[in-house]
PDB file of N, CA and C in Angstrom:
ATOM      1  N   MET A   1     -67.938 -37.840 -86.806  1.00 95.00           N
ATOM      2  CA  MET A   1     -68.714 -36.655 -86.528  1.00 95.00           C
ATOM      3  C   MET A   1     -69.911 -37.039 -85.657  1.00 95.00           C
ATOM      4  N   TYR A   2     -70.162 -36.261 -84.639  1.00 98.00           N
ATOM      5  CA  TYR A   2     -71.281 -36.529 -83.743  1.00 98.00           C
ATOM      6  C   TYR A   2     -72.580 -35.970 -84.310  1.00 98.00           C
ATOM      7  N   VAL A   3     -73.617 -36.780 -84.230  1.00 98.00           N
ATOM      8  CA  VAL A   3     -74.962 -36.349 -84.590  1.00 98.00           C
ATOM      9  C   VAL A   3     -75.688 -35.938 -83.307  1.00 98.00           C
ATOM     10  N   CYS A   4     -75.520 -36.740 -82.264  1.00 98.00           N
ATOM     11  CA  CYS A   4     -76.159 -36.474 -80.973  1.00 98.00           C
ATOM     12  C   CYS A   4     -75.081 -36.319 -79.910  1.00 98.00           C
ATOM     13  N   ASN A   5     -74.837 -35.088 -79.517  1.00 97.00           N
ATOM     14  CA  ASN A   5     -73.827 -34.825 -78.502  1.00 97.00           C
ATOM     15  C   ASN A   5     -74.265 -35.319 -77.127  1.00 97.00           C
ATOM     16  N   CYS A   6     -75.543 -35.250 -76.824  1.00 97.00           N
ATOM     17  CA  CYS A   6     -76.032 -35.657 -75.499  1.00 97.00           C
ATOM     18  C   CYS A   6     -75.755 -37.135 -75.219  1.00 97.00           C
ATOM     19  N   ASN A   7     -75.927 -37.969 -76.249  1.00 98.00           N
ATOM     20  CA  ASN A   7     -75.748 -39.405 -76.083  1.00 98.00           C
ATOM     21  C   ASN A   7     -74.461 -39.921 -76.719  1.00 98.00           C
ATOM     22  N   GLY A   8     -73.699 -39.047 -77.321  1.00 98.00           N
ATOM     23  CA  GLY A   8     -72.453 -39.469 -77.945  1.00 98.00           C
ATOM     24  C   GLY A   8     -72.654 -40.333 -79.179  1.00 98.00           C
ATOM     25  N   LEU A   9     -73.759 -40.127 -79.899  1.00 98.00           N
ATOM     26  CA  LEU A   9     -74.018 -40.910 -81.111  1.00 98.00           C
ATOM     27  C   LEU A   9     -73.318 -40.262 -82.295  1.00 98.00           C
ATOM     28  N   ARG A  10     -72.555 -41.075 -82.967  1.00 98.00           N
ATOM     29  CA  ARG A  10     -71.854 -40.600 -84.157  1.00 98.00           C
ATOM     30  C   ARG A  10     -72.665 -40.926 -85.400  1.00 98.00           C
ATOM     31  N   LYS A  11     -72.257 -40.329 -86.483  1.00 98.00           N
ATOM     32  CA  LYS A  11     -72.945 -40.548 -87.755  1.00 98.00           C
ATOM     33  C   LYS A  11     -72.990 -42.035 -88.101  1.00 98.00           C
ATOM     34  N   ARG A  12     -71.907 -42.738 -87.824  1.00 98.00           N
ATOM     35  CA  ARG A  12     -71.867 -44.175 -88.135  1.00 98.00           C
ATOM     36  C   ARG A  12     -72.838 -44.969 -87.263  1.00 98.00           C
ATOM     37  N   ASP A  13     -73.066 -44.522 -86.012  1.00 98.00           N
ATOM     38  CA  ASP A  13     -74.034 -45.188 -85.137  1.00 98.00           C
ATOM     39  C   ASP A  13     -75.449 -45.029 -85.681  1.00 98.00           C
ATOM     40  N   VAL A  14     -75.751 -43.820 -86.129  1.00 98.00           N
ATOM     41  CA  VAL A  14     -77.071 -43.547 -86.694  1.00 98.00           C
ATOM     42  C   VAL A  14     -77.243 -44.329 -87.995  1.00 98.00           C
ATOM     43  N   ALA A  15     -76.224 -44.343 -88.836  1.00 98.00           N
ATOM     44  CA  ALA A  15     -76.292 -45.073 -90.111  1.00 98.00           C
ATOM     45  C   ALA A  15     -76.494 -46.564 -89.870  1.00 98.00           C
ATOM     46  N   ALA A  16     -75.824 -47.119 -88.876  1.00 98.00           N
ATOM     47  CA  ALA A  16     -75.975 -48.549 -88.563  1.00 98.00           C
ATOM     48  C   ALA A  16     -77.397 -48.856 -88.107  1.00 98.00           C
ATOM     49  N   ALA A  17     -77.973 -47.959 -87.319  1.00 98.00           N
ATOM     50  CA  ALA A  17     -79.348 -48.155 -86.865  1.00 98.00           C
ATOM     51  C   ALA A  17     -80.319 -48.094 -88.039  1.00 98.00           C
ATOM     52  N   ILE A  18     -80.081 -47.182 -88.961  1.00 97.00           N
ATOM     53  CA  ILE A  18     -80.942 -47.058 -90.140  1.00 97.00           C
ATOM     54  C   ILE A  18     -80.818 -48.320 -90.995  1.00 97.00           C
ATOM     55  N   GLU A  19     -79.605 -48.799 -91.191  1.00 96.00           N
ATOM     56  CA  GLU A  19     -79.395 -50.026 -91.965  1.00 96.00           C
ATOM     57  C   GLU A  19     -80.063 -51.217 -91.301  1.00 96.00           C
ATOM     58  N   ALA A  20     -80.175 -51.187 -89.975  1.00 97.00           N
ATOM     59  CA  ALA A  20     -80.807 -52.273 -89.235  1.00 97.00           C
ATOM     60  C   ALA A  20     -82.333 -52.150 -89.215  1.00 97.00           C
ATOM     61  N   GLY A  21     -82.862 -51.083 -89.826  1.00 96.00           N
ATOM     62  CA  GLY A  21     -84.305 -50.959 -89.957  1.00 96.00           C
ATOM     63  C   GLY A  21     -84.953 -49.786 -89.258  1.00 96.00           C
ATOM     64  N   ALA A  22     -84.171 -48.922 -88.642  1.00 98.00           N
ATOM     65  CA  ALA A  22     -84.750 -47.751 -87.975  1.00 98.00           C
ATOM     66  C   ALA A  22     -85.412 -46.841 -89.006  1.00 98.00           C
ATOM     67  N   THR A  23     -86.653 -46.470 -88.743  1.00 97.00           N
ATOM     68  CA  THR A  23     -87.386 -45.599 -89.662  1.00 97.00           C
ATOM     69  C   THR A  23     -87.770 -44.277 -89.011  1.00 97.00           C
ATOM     70  N   ARG A  24     -87.458 -44.123 -87.731  1.00 98.00           N
ATOM     71  CA  ARG A  24     -87.743 -42.898 -86.992  1.00 98.00           C
ATOM     72  C   ARG A  24     -86.586 -42.647 -86.027  1.00 98.00           C
ATOM     73  N   PRO A  25     -86.389 -41.400 -85.629  1.00 98.00           N
ATOM     74  CA  PRO A  25     -85.343 -41.126 -84.640  1.00 98.00           C
ATOM     75  C   PRO A  25     -85.521 -41.953 -83.365  1.00 98.00           C
ATOM     76  N   ARG A  26     -86.756 -42.184 -82.966  1.00 98.00           N
ATOM     77  CA  ARG A  26     -87.030 -43.014 -81.790  1.00 98.00           C
ATOM     78  C   ARG A  26     -86.395 -44.400 -81.936  1.00 98.00           C
ATOM     79  N   ASP A  27     -86.455 -44.949 -83.138  1.00 98.00           N
ATOM     80  CA  ASP A  27     -85.856 -46.259 -83.402  1.00 98.00           C
ATOM     81  C   ASP A  27     -84.335 -46.200 -83.286  1.00 98.00           C
ATOM     82  N   VAL A  28     -83.754 -45.102 -83.741  1.00 98.00           N
ATOM     83  CA  VAL A  28     -82.297 -44.924 -83.657  1.00 98.00           C
ATOM     84  C   VAL A  28     -81.867 -44.903 -82.193  1.00 98.00           C
ATOM     85  N   PHE A  29     -82.598 -44.155 -81.375  1.00 98.00           N
ATOM     86  CA  PHE A  29     -82.270 -44.105 -79.949  1.00 98.00           C
ATOM     87  C   PHE A  29     -82.425 -45.477 -79.302  1.00 98.00           C
ATOM     88  N   ALA A  30     -83.508 -46.173 -79.619  1.00 98.00           N
ATOM     89  CA  ALA A  30     -83.750 -47.488 -79.031  1.00 98.00           C
ATOM     90  C   ALA A  30     -82.639 -48.467 -79.406  1.00 98.00           C
ATOM     91  N   ARG A  31     -82.230 -48.432 -80.663  1.00 98.00           N
ATOM     92  CA  ARG A  31     -81.163 -49.327 -81.131  1.00 98.00           C
ATOM     93  C   ARG A  31     -79.861 -49.070 -80.387  1.00 98.00           C
ATOM     94  N   ASN A  32     -79.635 -47.820 -80.010  1.00 98.00           N
ATOM     95  CA  ASN A  32     -78.409 -47.448 -79.311  1.00 98.00           C
ATOM     96  C   ASN A  32     -78.607 -47.376 -77.799  1.00 98.00           C
ATOM     97  N   GLN A  33     -79.742 -47.860 -77.338  1.00 98.00           N
ATOM     98  CA  GLN A  33     -80.060 -47.945 -75.913  1.00 98.00           C
ATOM     99  C   GLN A  33     -79.914 -46.610 -75.194  1.00 98.00           C
ATOM    100  N   CYS A  34     -80.541 -45.585 -75.768  1.00 98.00           N
ATOM    101  CA  CYS A  34     -80.536 -44.267 -75.156  1.00 98.00           C
ATOM    102  C   CYS A  34     -81.846 -43.572 -75.514  1.00 98.00           C
ATOM    103  N   ALA A  35     -81.990 -42.348 -75.100  1.00 96.00           N
ATOM    104  CA  ALA A  35     -83.208 -41.579 -75.375  1.00 96.00           C
ATOM    105  C   ALA A  35     -82.833 -40.150 -75.729  1.00 96.00           C
ATOM    106  N   ALA A  36     -83.740 -39.482 -76.410  1.00 95.00           N
ATOM    107  CA  ALA A  36     -83.509 -38.086 -76.771  1.00 95.00           C
ATOM    108  C   ALA A  36     -83.402 -37.244 -75.503  1.00 95.00           C
ATOM    109  N   GLN A  37     -82.464 -36.328 -75.519  1.00 96.00           N
ATOM    110  CA  GLN A  37     -82.288 -35.417 -74.383  1.00 96.00           C
ATOM    111  C   GLN A  37     -82.781 -34.026 -74.803  1.00 96.00           C
ATOM    112  N   CYS A  38     -81.994 -33.330 -75.582  1.00 97.00           N
ATOM    113  CA  CYS A  38     -82.379 -31.981 -76.015  1.00 97.00           C
ATOM    114  C   CYS A  38     -83.098 -32.000 -77.362  1.00 97.00           C
ATOM    115  N   ALA A  39     -82.977 -33.105 -78.102  1.00 94.00           N
ATOM    116  CA  ALA A  39     -83.643 -33.336 -79.399  1.00 94.00           C
ATOM    117  C   ALA A  39     -83.118 -32.476 -80.543  1.00 94.00           C
ATOM    118  N   LYS A  40     -81.985 -31.820 -80.382  1.00 96.00           N
ATOM    119  CA  LYS A  40     -81.416 -31.039 -81.481  1.00 96.00           C
ATOM    120  C   LYS A  40     -80.993 -31.935 -82.642  1.00 96.00           C
ATOM    121  N   CYS A  41     -80.728 -33.192 -82.370  1.00 97.00           N
ATOM    122  CA  CYS A  41     -80.240 -34.126 -83.379  1.00 97.00           C
ATOM    123  C   CYS A  41     -81.356 -34.752 -84.217  1.00 97.00           C
ATOM    124  N   VAL A  42     -82.587 -34.624 -83.770  1.00 98.00           N
ATOM    125  CA  VAL A  42     -83.699 -35.306 -84.417  1.00 98.00           C
ATOM    126  C   VAL A  42     -83.837 -34.906 -85.888  1.00 98.00           C
ATOM    127  N   CYS A  43     -83.678 -33.639 -86.203  1.00 97.00           N
ATOM    128  CA  CYS A  43     -83.795 -33.192 -87.600  1.00 97.00           C
ATOM    129  C   CYS A  43     -82.731 -33.843 -88.476  1.00 97.00           C
ATOM    130  N   GLU A  44     -81.505 -33.896 -87.978  1.00 98.00           N
ATOM    131  CA  GLU A  44     -80.442 -34.517 -88.757  1.00 98.00           C
ATOM    132  C   GLU A  44     -80.701 -36.010 -88.945  1.00 98.00           C
ATOM    133  N   MET A  45     -81.209 -36.662 -87.915  1.00 98.00           N
ATOM    134  CA  MET A  45     -81.546 -38.089 -88.044  1.00 98.00           C
ATOM    135  C   MET A  45     -82.636 -38.291 -89.081  1.00 98.00           C
ATOM    136  N   ARG A  46     -83.650 -37.440 -89.064  1.00 98.00           N
ATOM    137  CA  ARG A  46     -84.725 -37.544 -90.063  1.00 98.00           C
ATOM    138  C   ARG A  46     -84.181 -37.362 -91.474  1.00 98.00           C
ATOM    139  N   GLU A  47     -83.258 -36.424 -91.636  1.00 98.00           N
ATOM    140  CA  GLU A  47     -82.639 -36.216 -92.947  1.00 98.00           C
ATOM    141  C   GLU A  47     -81.877 -37.459 -93.389  1.00 98.00           C
ATOM    142  N   MET A  48     -81.135 -38.061 -92.475  1.00 98.00           N
ATOM    143  CA  MET A  48     -80.371 -39.267 -92.808  1.00 98.00           C
ATOM    144  C   MET A  48     -81.309 -40.411 -93.192  1.00 98.00           C
ATOM    145  N   ILE A  49     -82.402 -40.550 -92.463  1.00 98.00           N
ATOM    146  CA  ILE A  49     -83.385 -41.593 -92.767  1.00 98.00           C
ATOM    147  C   ILE A  49     -83.987 -41.348 -94.148  1.00 98.00           C
ATOM    148  N   GLN A  50     -84.364 -40.103 -94.438  1.00 98.00           N
ATOM    149  CA  GLN A  50     -84.958 -39.764 -95.740  1.00 98.00           C
ATOM    150  C   GLN A  50     -83.969 -40.009 -96.881  1.00 98.00           C
ATOM    151  N   GLU A  51     -82.715 -39.609 -96.689  1.00 97.00           N
ATOM    152  CA  GLU A  51     -81.695 -39.832 -97.721  1.00 97.00           C
ATOM    153  C   GLU A  51     -81.511 -41.319 -97.998  1.00 97.00           C
ATOM    154  N   THR A  52     -81.555 -42.121 -96.953  1.00 95.00           N
ATOM    155  CA  THR A  52     -81.408 -43.573 -97.124  1.00 95.00           C
ATOM    156  C   THR A  52     -82.595 -44.131 -97.888  1.00 95.00           C
ATOM    157  N   ARG A  53     -83.794 -43.684 -97.536  1.00 93.00           N
ATOM    158  CA  ARG A  53     -84.997 -44.144 -98.263  1.00 93.00           C
ATOM    159  C   ARG A  53     -84.907 -43.790 -99.735  1.00 93.00           C
ATOM    160  N   GLU A  54     -84.487 -42.553-100.013  1.00 94.00           N
ATOM    161  CA  GLU A  54     -84.386 -42.118-101.406  1.00 94.00           C
ATOM    162  C   GLU A  54     -83.349 -42.927-102.173  1.00 94.00           C
ATOM    163  N   SER A  55     -82.229 -43.221-101.539  1.00 92.00           N
ATOM    164  CA  SER A  55     -81.195 -43.995-102.233  1.00 92.00           C
ATOM    165  C   SER A  55     -81.659 -45.424-102.484  1.00 92.00           C
ATOM    166  N   PHE A  56     -82.409 -46.010-101.542  1.00 85.00           N
ATOM    167  CA  PHE A  56     -82.962 -47.346-101.759  1.00 85.00           C
ATOM    168  C   PHE A  56     -83.990 -47.325-102.875  1.00 85.00           C
ATOM    169  N   ALA A  57     -84.807 -46.275-102.939  1.00 87.00           N
ATOM    170  CA  ALA A  57     -85.824 -46.165-103.981  1.00 87.00           C
ATOM    171  C   ALA A  57     -85.173 -46.048-105.351  1.00 87.00           C
ATOM    172  N   MET A  58     -84.087 -45.263-105.439  1.00 84.00           N
ATOM    173  CA  MET A  58     -83.395 -45.135-106.723  1.00 84.00           C
ATOM    174  C   MET A  58     -82.729 -46.431-107.117  1.00 84.00           C
ATOM    175  N   ALA A  59     -82.196 -47.163-106.154  1.00 85.00           N
ATOM    176  CA  ALA A  59     -81.533 -48.434-106.444  1.00 85.00           C
ATOM    177  C   ALA A  59     -82.548 -49.475-106.917  1.00 85.00           C
ATOM    178  N   ALA A  60     -83.775 -49.359-106.441  1.00 79.00           N
ATOM    179  CA  ALA A  60     -84.807 -50.325-106.797  1.00 79.00           C
ATOM    180  C   ALA A  60     -85.352 -50.109-108.204  1.00 79.00           C
ATOM    181  N   GLU A  61     -85.113 -48.933-108.765  1.00 76.00           N
ATOM    182  CA  GLU A  61     -85.645 -48.628-110.105  1.00 76.00           C
ATOM    183  C   GLU A  61     -84.881 -49.336-111.183  1.00 76.00           C
TER     184      GLU A  61
END
């Protein structure tokens, strides 16, 4: 499933960037060597980042 149609970023690309340490959508774009175009994907990326943080926090408890 595509998260960013402009750059062809799939959910797995975004997840890999988050696992590699991306904490902002800007980091996700940098990791994938691209930049935001229309920015419609930024909200979904933020949600994915937040969900990952929450799951790590629960795992740490």
